[in-house]
Structures are given as structure tokens and as C-alpha cells.
mmCIF file of C-alpha atoms in Angstrom:
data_model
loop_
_atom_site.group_PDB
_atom_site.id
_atom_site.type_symbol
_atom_site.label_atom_id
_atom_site.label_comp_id
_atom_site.label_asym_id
_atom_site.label_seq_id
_atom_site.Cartn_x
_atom_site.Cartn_y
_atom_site.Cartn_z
ATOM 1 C CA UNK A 820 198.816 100.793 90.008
ATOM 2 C CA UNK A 821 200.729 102.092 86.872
ATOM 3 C CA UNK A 822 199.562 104.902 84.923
ATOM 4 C CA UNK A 823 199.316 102.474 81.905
ATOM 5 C CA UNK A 824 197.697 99.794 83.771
ATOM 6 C CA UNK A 825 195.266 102.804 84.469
ATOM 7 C CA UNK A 826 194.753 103.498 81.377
ATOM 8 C CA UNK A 827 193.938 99.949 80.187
ATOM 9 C CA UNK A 828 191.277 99.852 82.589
ATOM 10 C CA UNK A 829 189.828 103.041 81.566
ATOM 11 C CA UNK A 830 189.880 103.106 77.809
ATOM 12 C CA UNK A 831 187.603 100.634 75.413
ATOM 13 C CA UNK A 832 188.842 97.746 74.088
ATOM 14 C CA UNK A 833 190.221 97.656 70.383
ATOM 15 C CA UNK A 834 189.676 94.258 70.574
ATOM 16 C CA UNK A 835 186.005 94.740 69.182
ATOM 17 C CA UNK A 836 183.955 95.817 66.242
ATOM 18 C CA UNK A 837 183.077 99.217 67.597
ATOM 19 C CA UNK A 838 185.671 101.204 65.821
ATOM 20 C CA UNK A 839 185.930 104.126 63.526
ATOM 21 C CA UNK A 840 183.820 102.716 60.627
ATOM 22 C CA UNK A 841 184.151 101.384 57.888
ATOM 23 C CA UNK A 842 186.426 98.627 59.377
ATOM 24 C CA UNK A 843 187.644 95.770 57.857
ATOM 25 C CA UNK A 844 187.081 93.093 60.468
ATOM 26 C CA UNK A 845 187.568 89.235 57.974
ATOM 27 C CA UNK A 846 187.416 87.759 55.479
ATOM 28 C CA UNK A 847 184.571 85.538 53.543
ATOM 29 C CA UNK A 848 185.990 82.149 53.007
ATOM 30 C CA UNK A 849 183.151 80.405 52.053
ATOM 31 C CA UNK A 850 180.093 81.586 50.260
ATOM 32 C CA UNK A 851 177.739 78.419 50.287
ATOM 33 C CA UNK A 852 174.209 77.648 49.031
ATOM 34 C CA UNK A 853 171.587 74.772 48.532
ATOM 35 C CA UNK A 854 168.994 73.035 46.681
ATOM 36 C CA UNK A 855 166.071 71.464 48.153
ATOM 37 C CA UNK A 856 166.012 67.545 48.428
ATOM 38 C CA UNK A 857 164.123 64.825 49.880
ATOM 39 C CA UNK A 858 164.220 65.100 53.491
ATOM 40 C CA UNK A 859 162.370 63.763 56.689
ATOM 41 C CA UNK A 860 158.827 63.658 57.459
ATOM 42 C CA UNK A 861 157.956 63.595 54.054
ATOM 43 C CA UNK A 862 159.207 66.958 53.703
ATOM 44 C CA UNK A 863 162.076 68.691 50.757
ATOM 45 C CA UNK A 864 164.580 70.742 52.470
ATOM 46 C CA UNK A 865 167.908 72.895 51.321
ATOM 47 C CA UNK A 866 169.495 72.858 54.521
ATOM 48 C CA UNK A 867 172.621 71.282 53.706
ATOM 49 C CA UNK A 868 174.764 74.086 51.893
ATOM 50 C CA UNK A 869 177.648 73.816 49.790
ATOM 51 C CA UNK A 870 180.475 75.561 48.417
ATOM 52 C CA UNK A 871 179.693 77.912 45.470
ATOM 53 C CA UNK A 872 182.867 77.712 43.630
ATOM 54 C CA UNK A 873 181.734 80.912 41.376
ATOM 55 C CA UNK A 874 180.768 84.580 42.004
ATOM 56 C CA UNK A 875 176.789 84.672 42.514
ATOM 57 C CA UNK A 876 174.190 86.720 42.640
ATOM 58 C CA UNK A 877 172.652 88.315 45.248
ATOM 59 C CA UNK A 878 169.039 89.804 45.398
ATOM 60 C CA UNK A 879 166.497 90.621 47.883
ATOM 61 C CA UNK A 880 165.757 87.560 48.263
ATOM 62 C CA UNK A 881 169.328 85.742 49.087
ATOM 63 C CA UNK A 882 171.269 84.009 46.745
ATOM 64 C CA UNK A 883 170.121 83.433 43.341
ATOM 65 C CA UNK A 884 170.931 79.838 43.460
ATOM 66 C CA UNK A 885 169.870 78.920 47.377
ATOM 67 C CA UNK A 886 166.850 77.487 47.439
ATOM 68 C CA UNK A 887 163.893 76.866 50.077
ATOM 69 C CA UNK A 888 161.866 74.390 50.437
ATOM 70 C CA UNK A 889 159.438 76.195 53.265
ATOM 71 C CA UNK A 890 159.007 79.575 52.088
ATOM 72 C CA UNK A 891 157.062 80.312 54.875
ATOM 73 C CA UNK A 892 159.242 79.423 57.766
ATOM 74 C CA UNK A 893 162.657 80.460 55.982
ATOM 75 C CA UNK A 894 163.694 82.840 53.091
ATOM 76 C CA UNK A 895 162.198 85.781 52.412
ATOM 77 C CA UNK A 896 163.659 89.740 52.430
ATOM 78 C CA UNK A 897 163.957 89.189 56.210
ATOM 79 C CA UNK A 898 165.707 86.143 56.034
ATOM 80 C CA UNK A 899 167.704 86.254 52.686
ATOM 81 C CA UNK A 900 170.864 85.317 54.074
ATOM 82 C CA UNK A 901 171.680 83.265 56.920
ATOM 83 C CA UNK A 902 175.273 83.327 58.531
ATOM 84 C CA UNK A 903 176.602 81.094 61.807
ATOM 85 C CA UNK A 904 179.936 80.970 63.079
ATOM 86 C CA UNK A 905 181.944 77.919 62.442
ATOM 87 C CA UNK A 906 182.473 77.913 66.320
ATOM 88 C CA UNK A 907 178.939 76.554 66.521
ATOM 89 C CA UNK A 908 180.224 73.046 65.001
ATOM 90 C CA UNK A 909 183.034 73.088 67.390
ATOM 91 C CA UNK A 910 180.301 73.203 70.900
ATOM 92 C CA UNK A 911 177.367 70.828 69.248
ATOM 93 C CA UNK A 912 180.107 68.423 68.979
ATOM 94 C CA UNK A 913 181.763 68.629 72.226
ATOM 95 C CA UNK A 914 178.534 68.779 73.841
ATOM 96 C CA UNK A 915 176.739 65.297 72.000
ATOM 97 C CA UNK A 916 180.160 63.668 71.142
ATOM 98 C CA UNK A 917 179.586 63.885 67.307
ATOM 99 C CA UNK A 918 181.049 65.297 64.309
ATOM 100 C CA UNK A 919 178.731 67.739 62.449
ATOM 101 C CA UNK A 920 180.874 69.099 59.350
ATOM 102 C CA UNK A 921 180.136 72.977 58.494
ATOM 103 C CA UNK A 922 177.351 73.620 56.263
ATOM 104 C CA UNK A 923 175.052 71.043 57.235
ATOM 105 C CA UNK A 924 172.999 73.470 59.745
ATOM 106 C CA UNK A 925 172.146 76.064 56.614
ATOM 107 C CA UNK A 926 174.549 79.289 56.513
ATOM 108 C CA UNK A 927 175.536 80.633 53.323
ATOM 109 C CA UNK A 928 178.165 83.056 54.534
ATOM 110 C CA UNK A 929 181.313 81.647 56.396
ATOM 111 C CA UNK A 930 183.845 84.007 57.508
ATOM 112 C CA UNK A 931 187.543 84.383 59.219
ATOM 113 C CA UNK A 932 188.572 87.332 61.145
ATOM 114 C CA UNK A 933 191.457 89.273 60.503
ATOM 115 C CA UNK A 934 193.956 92.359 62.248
ATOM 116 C CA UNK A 935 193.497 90.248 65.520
ATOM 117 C CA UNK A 936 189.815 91.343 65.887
ATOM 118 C CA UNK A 937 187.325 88.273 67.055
ATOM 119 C CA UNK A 938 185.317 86.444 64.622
ATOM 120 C CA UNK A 939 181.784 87.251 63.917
ATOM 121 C CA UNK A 940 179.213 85.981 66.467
ATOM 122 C CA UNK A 941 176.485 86.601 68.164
ATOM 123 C CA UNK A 942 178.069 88.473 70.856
ATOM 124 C CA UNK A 943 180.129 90.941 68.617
ATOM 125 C CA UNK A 944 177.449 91.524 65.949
ATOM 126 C CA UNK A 945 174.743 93.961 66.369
ATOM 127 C CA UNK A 946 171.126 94.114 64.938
ATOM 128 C CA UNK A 947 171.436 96.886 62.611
ATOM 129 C CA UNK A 948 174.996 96.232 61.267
ATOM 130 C CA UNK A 949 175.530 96.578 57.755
ATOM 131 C CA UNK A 950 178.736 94.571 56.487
ATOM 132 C CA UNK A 951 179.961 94.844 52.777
ATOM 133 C CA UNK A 952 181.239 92.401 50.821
ATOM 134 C CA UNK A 953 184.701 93.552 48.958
ATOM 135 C CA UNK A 954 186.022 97.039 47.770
ATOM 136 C CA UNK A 955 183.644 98.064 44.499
ATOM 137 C CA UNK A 956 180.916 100.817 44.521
ATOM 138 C CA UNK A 957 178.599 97.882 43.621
ATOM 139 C CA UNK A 958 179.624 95.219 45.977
ATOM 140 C CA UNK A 959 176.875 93.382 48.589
ATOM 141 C CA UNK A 960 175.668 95.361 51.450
ATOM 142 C CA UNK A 961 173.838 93.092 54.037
ATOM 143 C CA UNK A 962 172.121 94.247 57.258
ATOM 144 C CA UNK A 963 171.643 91.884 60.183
ATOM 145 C CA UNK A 964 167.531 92.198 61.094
ATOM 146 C CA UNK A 965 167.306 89.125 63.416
ATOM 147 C CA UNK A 966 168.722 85.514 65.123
ATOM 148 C CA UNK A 967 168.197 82.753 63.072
ATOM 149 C CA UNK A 968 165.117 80.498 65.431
ATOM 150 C CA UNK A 969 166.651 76.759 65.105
ATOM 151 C CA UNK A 970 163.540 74.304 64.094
ATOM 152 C CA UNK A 971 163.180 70.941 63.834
ATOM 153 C CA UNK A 972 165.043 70.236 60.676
ATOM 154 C CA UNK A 973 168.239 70.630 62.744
ATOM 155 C CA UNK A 974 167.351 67.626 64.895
ATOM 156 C CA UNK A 975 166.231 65.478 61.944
ATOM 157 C CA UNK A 976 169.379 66.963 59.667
ATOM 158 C CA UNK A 977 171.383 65.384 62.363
ATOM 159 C CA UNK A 978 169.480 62.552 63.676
ATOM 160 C CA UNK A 979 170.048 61.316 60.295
ATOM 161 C CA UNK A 980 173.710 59.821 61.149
ATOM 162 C CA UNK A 981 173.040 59.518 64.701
ATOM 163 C CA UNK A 982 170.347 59.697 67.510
ATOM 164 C CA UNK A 983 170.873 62.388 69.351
ATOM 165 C CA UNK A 984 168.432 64.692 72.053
ATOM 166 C CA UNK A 985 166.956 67.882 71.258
ATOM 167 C CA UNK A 986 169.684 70.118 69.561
ATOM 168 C CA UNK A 987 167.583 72.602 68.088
ATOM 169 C CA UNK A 988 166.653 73.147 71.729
ATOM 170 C CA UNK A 989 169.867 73.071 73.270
ATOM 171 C CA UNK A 990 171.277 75.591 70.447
ATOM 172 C CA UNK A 991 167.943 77.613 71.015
ATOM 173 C CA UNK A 992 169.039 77.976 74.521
ATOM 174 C CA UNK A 993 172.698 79.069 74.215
ATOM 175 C CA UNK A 994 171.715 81.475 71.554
ATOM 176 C CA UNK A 995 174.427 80.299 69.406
ATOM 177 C CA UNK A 996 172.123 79.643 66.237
ATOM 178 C CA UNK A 997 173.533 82.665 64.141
ATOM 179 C CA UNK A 998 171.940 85.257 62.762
ATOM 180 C CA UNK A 999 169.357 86.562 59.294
ATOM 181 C CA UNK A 1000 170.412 89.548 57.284
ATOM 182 C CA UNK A 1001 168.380 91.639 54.641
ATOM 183 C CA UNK A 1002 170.111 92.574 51.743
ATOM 184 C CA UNK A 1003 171.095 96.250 51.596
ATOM 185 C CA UNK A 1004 172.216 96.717 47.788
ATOM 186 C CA UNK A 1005 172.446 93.581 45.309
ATOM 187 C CA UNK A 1006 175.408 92.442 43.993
ATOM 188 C CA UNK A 1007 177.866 89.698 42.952
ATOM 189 C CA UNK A 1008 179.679 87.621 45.920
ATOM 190 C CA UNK A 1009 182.268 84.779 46.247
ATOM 191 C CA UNK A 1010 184.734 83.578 48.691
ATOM 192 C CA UNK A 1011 188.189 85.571 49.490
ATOM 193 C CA UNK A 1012 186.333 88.801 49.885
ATOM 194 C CA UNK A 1013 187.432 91.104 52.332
ATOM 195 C CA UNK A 1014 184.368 92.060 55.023
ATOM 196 C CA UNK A 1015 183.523 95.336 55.868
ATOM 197 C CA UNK A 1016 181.361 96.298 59.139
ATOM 198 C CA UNK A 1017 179.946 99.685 57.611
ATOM 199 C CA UNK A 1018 177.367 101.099 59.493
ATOM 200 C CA UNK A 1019 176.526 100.371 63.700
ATOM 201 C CA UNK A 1020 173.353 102.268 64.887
ATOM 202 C CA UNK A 1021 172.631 100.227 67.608
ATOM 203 C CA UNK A 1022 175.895 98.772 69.295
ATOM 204 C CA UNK A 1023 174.463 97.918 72.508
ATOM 205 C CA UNK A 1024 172.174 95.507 70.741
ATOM 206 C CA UNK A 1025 174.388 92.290 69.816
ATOM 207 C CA UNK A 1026 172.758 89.030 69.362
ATOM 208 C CA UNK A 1027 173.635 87.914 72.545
ATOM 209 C CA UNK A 1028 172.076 90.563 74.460
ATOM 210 C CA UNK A 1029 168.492 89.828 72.604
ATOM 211 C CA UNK A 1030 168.827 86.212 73.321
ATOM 212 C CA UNK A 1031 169.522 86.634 76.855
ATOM 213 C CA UNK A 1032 166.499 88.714 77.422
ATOM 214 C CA UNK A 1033 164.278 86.821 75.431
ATOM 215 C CA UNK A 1034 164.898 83.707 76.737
ATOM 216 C CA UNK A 1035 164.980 85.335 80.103
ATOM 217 C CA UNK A 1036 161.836 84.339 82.855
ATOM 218 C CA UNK A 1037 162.506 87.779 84.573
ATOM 219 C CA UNK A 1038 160.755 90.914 83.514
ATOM 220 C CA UNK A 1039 162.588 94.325 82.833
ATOM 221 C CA UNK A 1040 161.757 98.348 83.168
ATOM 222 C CA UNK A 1041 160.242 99.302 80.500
ATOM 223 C CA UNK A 1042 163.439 102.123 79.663
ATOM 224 C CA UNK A 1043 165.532 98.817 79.394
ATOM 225 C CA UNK A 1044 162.999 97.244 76.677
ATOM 226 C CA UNK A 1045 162.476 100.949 74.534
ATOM 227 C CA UNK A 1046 165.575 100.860 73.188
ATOM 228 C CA UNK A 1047 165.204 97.519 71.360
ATOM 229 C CA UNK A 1048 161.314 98.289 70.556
ATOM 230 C CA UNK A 1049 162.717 101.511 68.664
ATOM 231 C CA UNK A 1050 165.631 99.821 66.451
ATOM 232 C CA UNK A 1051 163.655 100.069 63.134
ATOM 233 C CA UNK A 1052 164.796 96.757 61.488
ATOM 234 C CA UNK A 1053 164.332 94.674 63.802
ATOM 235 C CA UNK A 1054 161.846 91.719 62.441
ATOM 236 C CA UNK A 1055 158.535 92.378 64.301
ATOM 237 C CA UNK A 1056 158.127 88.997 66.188
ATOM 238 C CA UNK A 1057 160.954 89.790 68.228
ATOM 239 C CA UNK A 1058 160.127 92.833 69.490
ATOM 240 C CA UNK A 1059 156.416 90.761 70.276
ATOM 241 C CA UNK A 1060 158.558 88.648 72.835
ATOM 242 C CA UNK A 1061 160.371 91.884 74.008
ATOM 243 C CA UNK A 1062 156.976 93.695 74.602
ATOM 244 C CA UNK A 1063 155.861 90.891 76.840
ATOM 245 C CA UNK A 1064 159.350 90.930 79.110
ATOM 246 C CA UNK A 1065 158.594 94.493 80.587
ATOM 247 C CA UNK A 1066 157.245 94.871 83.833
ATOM 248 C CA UNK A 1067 153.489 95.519 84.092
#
């Protein structure tokens, strides 16, 4: 073997978000956001998002003009933002044969990656990351605290135009449902914004790796569970389902 076909082997990937930080790793192309409307089972919901054409504000709470129509399932400090990759569309499709256009599953942030790094998903995104939004001293800071759980309204948001199985399920399972983050420091945000990954405390924890263990039926050793139990922003009910996956 060649020493640089050594090497390759040997040294990490640049191909990744774990970097010298801050790194600028894409760009925001598509802020969106929703107001709640009649939906099914006699129920409002905001879950179809669309573009925001302006700059808007952004509290602890999420954008100023999203709405919610079950504050206690979704919104909230913990869940003030909500961001999936667009990639999502691309396998609910291919899997059930239909044609689900972006937006209509709830994110607010959509975002293209840039200097040949990978896009933003649940397998290169950690719990704990901190992205900012632009270059200011007073742009967004937003901290990824947990997966987004899909529910039913994805089913009935889609069963709408066609009948289709469980989806929500089916998502659930391939962990693919994107992610909540908590908002850092307020600000003003709007599409063609360059993203910065800031801050990575925990880079063995992407979104992946949680699914995989949550959803897992095995149990683990209790030093491979600590780790996650100890990331301090992690949203509690998660680290309930982790608690119960180490060995007795």
C-alpha cells in the first residue's frame, strides 16, 4: 500500500462537521413558518409551513410568526424550531410512490450545504450543536436539544391527497424525522444566510446514534448509556428511554 493511501486510512475525514470551529458548513435557503388552520379530527394545526419572504424574529419561543395549534405536544423553548432535511421528501416518496412537496411535514429552517461538506442530517448533527445564523454579533444562535417524535398529524397531513399506511411510523423507524433546537440568543433571520456550526460538545452524539439506540430491543453497559445521560441539554424524556436500555 502507498504511503498516501496510508495516510487516507489513518487520518479523519474532512468530509464532516467535526472541524476546527466555527465552520461554515451551508447555507439557509428557506426560512419557513405557519399559521394554524382547520385540520383533521376536528383539530387546528400549523403544520404546513411556508416561505417567509422577510427577515423575522426569533425568540425563545421560535419564530414570532409560527404558530401552534397544540402547545402541549409541539412548541415550546425545547421545541422552538424544528429543522428536517429536504432528503426526507426525496425517501417518503420513493418509498409510498407519492409526491410530498417540502414544507408540508413542519420545518421552519431549510438548508444547502456548501465547501463540499454533506448537508445537515441526522447523522452529521449532534445534540448539543450550536449553529449561527449569518456574520453579526447579534445574529441567531440555535442549539439542537432533541429529534423531532413524528405524530399523527403527519399521516392525516398526507392522507389528505392520498391514502397511504402509517408514515409517521415508518419515518419514526428510520429516524429520519429531523431534529428540535432551543434558541441560544434571539435575533432576526431570513433566507441566504450563511450557517455556522459553532460549538460541538458532544460529537459522538448525532441524531442517528440516539435513534438507533432508542429504537433498539437490545440493552447496553451502562458506560455506553452515561455519556448520553450526562449531555446537559438533552430534553429529559429521552434520556427516560435511554435509562431503560442499560443492562440491569
Amino acid at each position: 500500500m502507498s504511503n498516501q493511501a496510508s495516510q487516507a486510512l489513518t487520518q479523519p475525514s474532512k468530509n464532516d462537521f467535526n472541524q476546527t470551529l466555527p465552520l461554515h458548513i451551508a447555507t439557509l435557503v428557506d426560512v419557513r413558518a405557519g399559521k394554524a388552520m382547520p385540520f383533521s379530527r376536528e383539530q387546528l394545526s400549523a403544520i404546513d409551513k411556508a416561505p417567509v419572504k422577510a427577515p423575522v424574529a426569533v425568540n425563545f419561543m421560535g419564530l414570532t410568526t409560527d404558530e401552534q395549534a397544540d402547545r402541549k405536544h409541539h412548541g415550546g423553548p425545547l421545541k422552538a424550531v424544528h429543522q428536517m432535511p429536504t432528503a426526507t421528501y426525496g425517501l417518503i416518496n420513493k418509498q409510498f410512490d407519492l409526491k410530498v412537496r417540502i414544507g408540508t411535514l413542519g420545518e421552519n429552517l431549510i438548508t444547502e450545504p456548501v465547501n463540499d461538506l454533506p448537508d445537515m442530517d441526522e447523522s452529521t448533527v449532534c445534540i448539543g450543536d450550536v449553529f449561527q445564523y449569518g456574520n453579526d454579533s447579534d445574529s441567531v444562535q440555535l442549539r439542537i436539544v432533541q429529534p423531532r417524535r413524528p405524530c399523527y398529524k403527519i399521516n392525516d397531513q398526507i392522507g389528505q391527497f392520498t391514502k397511504v399506511p402509517n408514515i409517521a411510523s415508518w419515518i419514526s423507524k428510520q429516524g429520519i424525522a429531523g431534529w428540535y433546537f432551543k434558541v441560544v440568543r434571539d435575533g432576526m433571520i431570513s433566507a441566504d444566510l450563511p450557517v455556522y456550526l459553532i460549538a460541538r460538545p458532544y460529537p459522538f452524539a448525532t441524531l442517528e446514534k440516539l435513534w438507533q439506540l432508542s429504537n433498539s430491543k437490545d440493552k447496553y453497559a451502562v458506560e455506553d448509556i452515561e455519556p448520553w445521560l450526562a449531555i446537559e441539554c438533552l430534553e429529559e424524556s429521552w434520556k427516560v428511554v435511554l435509562r431503560k436500555k442499560i443492562k440491569s
